[in-house]
């Protein structure tokens, strides 16, 4: 599997829109790895994970080919991970020769897209199948989904205010290779740890939104200390293979997202720091 981190920021990006904090000013001055789009991933040519407001820029920058894209996995209904308006350009009159897409997400993702788009007069009829050419596959924690040659195991994230399992992390398996995408989430519940145990993935991407400024943040999003504990538990429960790679990702300027500082903290602990354009081959 060929994985590209197409975005490494939380909702408001880095430097954050409208913000004048020290972290954002430093990010502008530094450029490079300190400029972070909203979090999304490309897997091989055919699978995208999350589709937020930066998807146009990301698609051009990382050579996404729309004619090859078979599926879109959505982690949760927050707009930095699924921008319904961007999905709406799949409709007639905007995109031509649109390739049908399988979309995997919680039922709340489907509701959110409907809530945003219904009411627009061009969105009548069967919104997903007919208007957007999307086959929506509802994901539930612990229930594996087969999509082409990809096996997807949704896990309940510790994130968001919904009572239902609206926010998901995914274990994605193709052939002999597997990875875990674990943003957005705080430290998992015991139920989630039990479902994930023994997955033996080669790569784990771990939420680190609160990073260095709030290192002990444990619910909703993780800080740096908790992200290390999360990696340790992944190894202990054999979710992550003993020689597997761990990468922290999804950073907020509020957590202090300066790459050099993050590397100084994480690299000695055997954890890599995600950045826009990072590529991992499994
Ligand atoms: Zn997010
Ligand atoms: Zn800022
Ligand atoms: Zn979120």
mmCIF file of C-alpha atoms and ligand atoms in Angstrom:
data_model
loop_
_atom_site.group_PDB
_atom_site.id
_atom_site.type_symbol
_atom_site.label_atom_id
_atom_site.label_comp_id
_atom_site.label_asym_id
_atom_site.label_seq_id
_atom_site.Cartn_x
_atom_site.Cartn_y
_atom_site.Cartn_z
ATOM 1 C CA UNK A 1 0.000 0.000 0.000
ATOM 2 C CA UNK A 2 1.119 3.482 -0.864
ATOM 3 C CA UNK A 3 -0.158 6.060 1.638
ATOM 4 C CA UNK A 4 0.087 9.837 1.289
ATOM 5 C CA UNK A 5 -0.774 12.128 4.173
ATOM 6 C CA UNK A 6 -2.522 14.882 2.189
ATOM 7 C CA UNK A 7 -3.287 16.970 5.256
ATOM 8 C CA UNK A 8 -2.055 17.082 8.841
ATOM 9 C CA UNK A 9 -4.089 19.843 10.517
ATOM 10 C CA UNK A 10 -7.189 20.060 12.648
ATOM 11 C CA UNK A 11 -10.346 21.912 11.594
ATOM 12 C CA UNK A 12 -9.024 25.456 11.174
ATOM 13 C CA UNK A 13 -5.737 24.463 9.401
ATOM 14 C CA UNK A 14 -2.250 25.796 10.231
ATOM 15 C CA UNK A 15 -1.662 28.694 10.063
ATOM 16 C CA UNK A 16 -5.217 28.965 11.236
ATOM 17 C CA UNK A 17 -7.673 31.047 9.299
ATOM 18 C CA UNK A 18 -8.098 34.450 11.003
ATOM 19 C CA UNK A 19 -5.541 33.716 13.769
ATOM 20 C CA UNK A 20 -2.651 35.883 14.970
ATOM 21 C CA UNK A 21 -1.189 33.577 17.622
ATOM 22 C CA UNK A 22 2.569 32.953 17.966
ATOM 23 C CA UNK A 23 2.312 29.432 16.533
ATOM 24 C CA UNK A 24 0.546 30.686 13.402
ATOM 25 C CA UNK A 25 3.011 33.542 12.948
ATOM 26 C CA UNK A 26 5.923 31.093 13.306
ATOM 27 C CA UNK A 27 4.283 28.676 10.847
ATOM 28 C CA UNK A 28 4.009 31.435 8.240
ATOM 29 C CA UNK A 29 7.629 32.420 8.809
ATOM 30 C CA UNK A 30 8.892 28.799 8.619
ATOM 31 C CA UNK A 31 6.704 27.574 5.738
ATOM 32 C CA UNK A 32 7.429 23.985 4.644
ATOM 33 C CA UNK A 33 6.188 21.318 7.064
ATOM 34 C CA UNK A 34 4.591 23.964 9.293
ATOM 35 C CA UNK A 35 1.927 24.714 6.674
ATOM 36 C CA UNK A 36 -0.798 22.148 7.232
ATOM 37 C CA UNK A 37 -4.015 21.457 5.282
ATOM 38 C CA UNK A 38 -7.024 19.757 6.830
ATOM 39 C CA UNK A 39 -6.405 16.038 7.483
ATOM 40 C CA UNK A 40 -6.960 13.571 4.626
ATOM 41 C CA UNK A 41 -5.177 10.513 3.232
ATOM 42 C CA UNK A 42 -4.731 8.937 -0.185
ATOM 43 C CA UNK A 43 -4.245 5.152 -0.290
ATOM 44 C CA UNK A 44 -2.936 3.778 -3.576
ATOM 45 C CA UNK A 45 -4.804 5.386 -6.473
ATOM 46 C CA UNK A 46 -8.287 4.292 -5.568
ATOM 47 C CA UNK A 47 -9.047 5.206 -1.956
ATOM 48 C CA UNK A 48 -9.315 8.508 -0.167
ATOM 49 C CA UNK A 49 -9.868 8.870 3.570
ATOM 50 C CA UNK A 50 -11.767 12.065 4.423
ATOM 51 C CA UNK A 51 -12.670 14.847 2.047
ATOM 52 C CA UNK A 52 -12.586 18.247 3.706
ATOM 53 C CA UNK A 53 -12.451 21.821 2.446
ATOM 54 C CA UNK A 54 -8.850 21.471 1.149
ATOM 55 C CA UNK A 55 -9.604 18.535 -1.156
ATOM 56 C CA UNK A 56 -9.197 20.566 -4.362
ATOM 57 C CA UNK A 57 -5.691 21.744 -3.410
ATOM 58 C CA UNK A 58 -4.758 18.295 -2.130
ATOM 59 C CA UNK A 59 -6.025 16.504 -5.240
ATOM 60 C CA UNK A 60 -3.891 18.686 -7.500
ATOM 61 C CA UNK A 61 -0.848 18.677 -5.232
ATOM 62 C CA UNK A 62 -0.721 14.899 -4.759
ATOM 63 C CA UNK A 63 -1.860 13.786 -8.226
ATOM 64 C CA UNK A 64 -5.215 12.255 -7.311
ATOM 65 C CA UNK A 65 -6.906 10.894 -10.413
ATOM 66 C CA UNK A 66 -10.686 11.092 -10.238
ATOM 67 C CA UNK A 67 -11.047 8.392 -12.894
ATOM 68 C CA UNK A 68 -9.300 5.938 -10.565
ATOM 69 C CA UNK A 69 -11.033 6.773 -7.285
ATOM 70 C CA UNK A 70 -13.296 3.908 -6.176
ATOM 71 C CA UNK A 71 -14.003 4.712 -2.545
ATOM 72 C CA UNK A 72 -14.078 7.427 0.032
ATOM 73 C CA UNK A 73 -13.898 6.592 3.723
ATOM 74 C CA UNK A 74 -15.220 9.295 6.009
ATOM 75 C CA UNK A 75 -14.097 9.220 9.635
ATOM 76 C CA UNK A 76 -16.862 11.451 10.996
ATOM 77 C CA UNK A 77 -19.340 14.238 10.210
ATOM 78 C CA UNK A 78 -17.167 17.235 11.213
ATOM 79 C CA UNK A 79 -16.754 19.543 8.231
ATOM 80 C CA UNK A 80 -12.937 19.404 8.242
ATOM 81 C CA UNK A 81 -13.288 15.696 7.365
ATOM 82 C CA UNK A 82 -16.320 15.768 5.103
ATOM 83 C CA UNK A 83 -17.300 18.932 3.292
ATOM 84 C CA UNK A 84 -20.778 18.328 1.843
ATOM 85 C CA UNK A 85 -20.501 21.307 -0.501
ATOM 86 C CA UNK A 86 -17.392 19.832 -2.142
ATOM 87 C CA UNK A 87 -19.319 16.578 -2.630
ATOM 88 C CA UNK A 88 -22.089 18.533 -4.358
ATOM 89 C CA UNK A 89 -19.853 19.320 -7.366
ATOM 90 C CA UNK A 90 -20.292 15.682 -8.391
ATOM 91 C CA UNK A 91 -23.725 16.584 -9.718
ATOM 92 C CA UNK A 92 -24.800 17.063 -13.299
ATOM 93 C CA UNK A 93 -23.791 20.359 -14.835
ATOM 94 C CA UNK A 94 -20.616 20.600 -12.731
ATOM 95 C CA UNK A 95 -18.679 17.328 -13.175
ATOM 96 C CA UNK A 96 -18.854 15.240 -16.352
ATOM 97 C CA UNK A 97 -18.376 11.478 -16.823
ATOM 98 C CA UNK A 98 -18.443 11.050 -13.039
ATOM 99 C CA UNK A 99 -17.119 7.718 -11.817
ATOM 100 C CA UNK A 100 -19.464 6.069 -9.284
ATOM 101 C CA UNK A 101 -18.044 6.207 -5.769
ATOM 102 C CA UNK A 102 -18.522 4.010 -2.742
ATOM 103 C CA UNK A 103 -18.677 6.118 0.414
ATOM 104 C CA UNK A 104 -18.119 4.443 3.775
ATOM 105 C CA UNK A 105 -19.135 6.288 6.929
ATOM 106 C CA UNK A 106 -21.420 6.299 9.942
ATOM 107 C CA UNK A 107 -25.138 7.008 9.362
ATOM 108 C CA UNK A 108 -24.499 10.472 10.876
ATOM 109 C CA UNK A 109 -22.212 11.290 7.950
ATOM 110 C CA UNK A 110 -25.066 10.546 5.566
ATOM 111 C CA UNK A 111 -27.447 12.689 7.666
ATOM 112 C CA UNK A 112 -24.982 15.588 7.723
ATOM 113 C CA UNK A 113 -24.555 15.580 3.927
ATOM 114 C CA UNK A 114 -28.341 15.448 3.481
ATOM 115 C CA UNK A 115 -28.889 18.276 5.958
ATOM 116 C CA UNK A 116 -26.422 20.523 4.158
ATOM 117 C CA UNK A 117 -27.522 19.735 0.603
ATOM 118 C CA UNK A 118 -31.276 19.160 0.776
ATOM 119 C CA UNK A 119 -33.065 22.419 0.246
ATOM 120 C CA UNK A 120 -30.913 23.263 -2.730
ATOM 121 C CA UNK A 121 -33.398 22.997 -5.602
ATOM 122 C CA UNK A 122 -30.984 20.936 -7.710
ATOM 123 C CA UNK A 123 -30.702 18.291 -5.005
ATOM 124 C CA UNK A 124 -34.103 16.697 -5.342
ATOM 125 C CA UNK A 125 -34.715 13.038 -6.052
ATOM 126 C CA UNK A 126 -32.403 10.323 -4.817
ATOM 127 C CA UNK A 127 -29.562 12.483 -3.514
ATOM 128 C CA UNK A 128 -26.864 9.861 -3.113
ATOM 129 C CA UNK A 129 -27.417 7.279 -5.872
ATOM 130 C CA UNK A 130 -28.829 9.516 -8.619
ATOM 131 C CA UNK A 131 -27.617 13.054 -8.003
ATOM 132 C CA UNK A 132 -24.162 12.418 -6.523
ATOM 133 C CA UNK A 133 -23.499 8.914 -7.969
ATOM 134 C CA UNK A 134 -22.533 7.717 -4.502
ATOM 135 C CA UNK A 135 -23.289 4.308 -3.050
ATOM 136 C CA UNK A 136 -23.304 4.946 0.701
ATOM 137 C CA UNK A 137 -22.203 2.052 2.918
ATOM 138 C CA UNK A 138 -23.181 2.549 6.558
ATOM 139 C CA UNK A 139 -20.358 1.625 8.903
ATOM 140 C CA UNK A 140 -20.852 0.334 12.426
ATOM 141 C CA UNK A 141 -18.079 -0.227 15.000
ATOM 142 C CA UNK A 142 -16.765 -3.783 14.961
ATOM 143 C CA UNK A 143 -18.595 -4.770 11.751
ATOM 144 C CA UNK A 144 -16.075 -5.414 8.936
ATOM 145 C CA UNK A 145 -16.846 -4.055 5.468
ATOM 146 C CA UNK A 146 -15.517 -5.584 2.270
ATOM 147 C CA UNK A 147 -15.017 -2.981 -0.441
ATOM 148 C CA UNK A 148 -13.359 -4.415 -3.542
ATOM 149 C CA UNK A 149 -10.153 -6.042 -2.312
ATOM 150 C CA UNK A 150 -10.069 -3.823 0.757
ATOM 151 C CA UNK A 151 -11.229 -4.978 4.184
ATOM 152 C CA UNK A 152 -12.280 -2.149 6.461
ATOM 153 C CA UNK A 153 -12.863 -2.523 10.201
ATOM 154 C CA UNK A 154 -14.614 0.520 11.723
ATOM 155 C CA UNK A 155 -13.816 1.317 15.359
ATOM 156 C CA UNK A 156 -15.666 3.687 17.642
ATOM 157 C CA UNK A 157 -13.639 6.855 18.222
ATOM 158 C CA UNK A 158 -13.674 8.807 21.501
ATOM 159 C CA UNK A 159 -14.752 12.014 19.787
ATOM 160 C CA UNK A 160 -17.734 14.324 19.311
ATOM 161 C CA UNK A 161 -20.901 14.890 21.303
ATOM 162 C CA UNK A 162 -23.081 12.304 19.557
ATOM 163 C CA UNK A 163 -24.481 9.424 21.618
ATOM 164 C CA UNK A 164 -24.362 7.162 18.564
ATOM 165 C CA UNK A 165 -21.118 5.899 17.047
ATOM 166 C CA UNK A 166 -20.890 8.864 14.660
ATOM 167 C CA UNK A 167 -17.092 9.108 14.733
ATOM 168 C CA UNK A 168 -15.011 6.193 13.510
ATOM 169 C CA UNK A 169 -11.415 5.129 13.232
ATOM 170 C CA UNK A 170 -10.551 2.512 10.627
ATOM 171 C CA UNK A 171 -8.298 -0.509 10.300
ATOM 172 C CA UNK A 172 -7.734 -0.864 6.557
ATOM 173 C CA UNK A 173 -6.358 -4.091 5.144
ATOM 174 C CA UNK A 174 -5.320 -4.847 1.566
ATOM 175 C CA UNK A 175 -3.483 -8.047 0.674
ATOM 176 C CA UNK A 176 -0.853 -8.692 3.342
ATOM 177 C CA UNK A 177 -0.734 -5.075 4.499
ATOM 178 C CA UNK A 178 -2.761 -3.095 7.030
ATOM 179 C CA UNK A 179 -2.880 0.290 8.680
ATOM 180 C CA UNK A 180 -4.868 2.023 11.392
ATOM 181 C CA UNK A 181 -6.174 5.550 10.984
ATOM 182 C CA UNK A 182 -6.985 6.872 14.461
ATOM 183 C CA UNK A 183 -7.995 10.496 14.162
ATOM 184 C CA UNK A 184 -10.068 12.190 15.417
ATOM 185 C CA UNK A 185 -10.122 10.457 18.778
ATOM 186 C CA UNK A 186 -9.131 10.597 22.397
ATOM 187 C CA UNK A 187 -7.879 7.480 24.194
ATOM 188 C CA UNK A 188 -10.172 4.602 23.192
ATOM 189 C CA UNK A 189 -12.767 2.936 25.419
ATOM 190 C CA UNK A 190 -12.049 -0.601 26.614
ATOM 191 C CA UNK A 191 -14.699 -1.860 24.189
ATOM 192 C CA UNK A 192 -12.766 -0.402 21.258
ATOM 193 C CA UNK A 193 -9.458 -1.774 22.538
ATOM 194 C CA UNK A 194 -11.011 -5.258 22.648
ATOM 195 C CA UNK A 195 -12.277 -5.028 19.059
ATOM 196 C CA UNK A 196 -8.922 -3.765 17.763
ATOM 197 C CA UNK A 197 -6.741 -6.220 19.738
ATOM 198 C CA UNK A 198 -4.538 -8.471 17.634
ATOM 199 C CA UNK A 199 -5.017 -6.516 14.382
ATOM 200 C CA UNK A 200 -1.224 -6.518 13.888
ATOM 201 C CA UNK A 201 -1.122 -3.498 11.553
ATOM 202 C CA UNK A 202 2.190 -2.192 10.195
ATOM 203 C CA UNK A 203 1.299 1.471 10.485
ATOM 204 C CA UNK A 204 -0.726 3.433 13.052
ATOM 205 C CA UNK A 205 -1.654 7.063 12.493
ATOM 206 C CA UNK A 206 -2.531 8.604 15.862
ATOM 207 C CA UNK A 207 -4.471 11.785 16.747
ATOM 208 C CA UNK A 208 -2.314 14.469 18.356
ATOM 209 C CA UNK A 209 -4.469 17.581 18.078
ATOM 210 C CA UNK A 210 -3.637 18.976 21.530
ATOM 211 C CA UNK A 211 0.059 18.144 21.102
ATOM 212 C CA UNK A 212 2.567 20.021 23.268
ATOM 213 C CA UNK A 213 0.369 22.726 24.790
ATOM 214 C CA UNK A 214 -2.132 20.283 26.335
ATOM 215 C CA UNK A 215 -0.076 17.087 26.554
ATOM 216 C CA UNK A 216 -2.459 15.272 28.910
ATOM 217 C CA UNK A 217 -5.638 15.778 26.891
ATOM 218 C CA UNK A 218 -7.292 12.355 26.859
ATOM 219 C CA UNK A 219 -10.880 12.734 25.598
ATOM 220 C CA UNK A 220 -12.017 14.027 22.225
ATOM 221 C CA UNK A 221 -8.474 14.604 21.037
ATOM 222 C CA UNK A 222 -5.103 13.548 22.405
ATOM 223 C CA UNK A 223 -2.150 15.545 23.678
ATOM 224 C CA UNK A 224 1.462 14.462 23.235
ATOM 225 C CA UNK A 225 1.780 12.394 26.450
ATOM 226 C CA UNK A 226 -1.481 10.548 25.784
ATOM 227 C CA UNK A 227 -0.536 9.882 22.134
ATOM 228 C CA UNK A 228 2.617 8.119 23.441
ATOM 229 C CA UNK A 229 0.474 6.083 25.873
ATOM 230 C CA UNK A 230 -1.882 5.254 23.003
ATOM 231 C CA UNK A 231 1.058 3.959 20.918
ATOM 232 C CA UNK A 232 2.280 1.909 23.889
ATOM 233 C CA UNK A 233 -1.176 0.347 24.312
ATOM 234 C CA UNK A 234 -1.359 -0.377 20.559
ATOM 235 C CA UNK A 235 1.848 -2.392 20.954
ATOM 236 C CA UNK A 236 0.719 -4.045 24.187
ATOM 237 C CA UNK A 237 -2.589 -5.197 22.663
ATOM 238 C CA UNK A 238 -0.852 -6.239 19.421
ATOM 239 C CA UNK A 239 -2.938 -3.789 17.417
ATOM 240 C CA UNK A 240 0.390 -2.485 16.100
ATOM 241 C CA UNK A 241 2.979 -5.070 15.068
ATOM 242 C CA UNK A 242 6.188 -5.024 17.203
ATOM 243 C CA UNK A 243 8.198 -3.503 14.342
ATOM 244 C CA UNK A 244 5.300 -1.337 13.120
ATOM 245 C CA UNK A 245 5.509 2.410 12.492
ATOM 246 C CA UNK A 246 3.618 5.011 14.527
ATOM 247 C CA UNK A 247 2.924 8.486 13.181
ATOM 248 C CA UNK A 248 1.152 11.286 15.042
ATOM 249 C CA UNK A 249 -1.078 13.524 12.943
ATOM 250 C CA UNK A 250 -4.006 16.037 12.967
ATOM 251 C CA UNK A 251 -2.424 19.022 14.729
ATOM 252 C CA UNK A 252 -3.931 22.263 15.968
ATOM 253 C CA UNK A 253 -2.051 25.545 16.264
ATOM 254 C CA UNK A 254 -3.642 25.695 19.744
ATOM 255 C CA UNK A 255 -1.617 22.610 20.654
ATOM 256 C CA UNK A 256 1.565 24.173 19.199
ATOM 257 C CA UNK A 257 2.065 22.395 15.897
ATOM 258 C CA UNK A 258 5.593 23.535 14.987
ATOM 259 C CA UNK A 259 7.172 20.523 13.300
ATOM 260 C CA UNK A 260 10.649 20.918 14.765
ATOM 261 C CA UNK A 261 9.269 21.018 18.335
ATOM 262 C CA UNK A 262 7.035 18.010 17.698
ATOM 263 C CA UNK A 263 9.963 16.025 16.310
ATOM 264 C CA UNK A 264 12.111 16.922 19.325
ATOM 265 C CA UNK A 265 9.428 15.375 21.550
ATOM 266 C CA UNK A 266 8.336 12.353 19.483
ATOM 267 C CA UNK A 267 11.348 11.099 17.512
ATOM 268 C CA UNK A 268 13.311 9.979 20.618
ATOM 269 C CA UNK A 269 10.199 7.980 21.594
ATOM 270 C CA UNK A 270 10.153 6.158 18.240
ATOM 271 C CA UNK A 271 7.186 8.074 16.822
ATOM 272 C CA UNK A 272 7.254 9.989 13.540
ATOM 273 C CA UNK A 273 5.520 13.329 13.061
ATOM 274 C CA UNK A 274 3.071 13.657 10.174
ATOM 275 C CA UNK A 275 3.238 16.483 7.644
ATOM 276 C CA UNK A 276 1.519 17.339 4.380
ATOM 277 C CA UNK A 277 2.987 15.217 1.611
ATOM 278 C CA UNK A 278 4.453 12.495 3.861
ATOM 279 C CA UNK A 279 4.461 9.170 1.993
ATOM 280 C CA UNK A 280 4.596 5.723 3.532
ATOM 281 C CA UNK A 281 4.896 2.495 1.577
ATOM 282 C CA UNK A 282 3.844 -0.789 3.143
HETATM 283 ZN ZN1 LIG B 1 -10.661 16.975 12.714
HETATM 284 ZN ZN1 LIG B 2 -3.053 30.412 15.673
HETATM 285 ZN ZN1 LIG B 3 -13.564 16.032 14.556
#
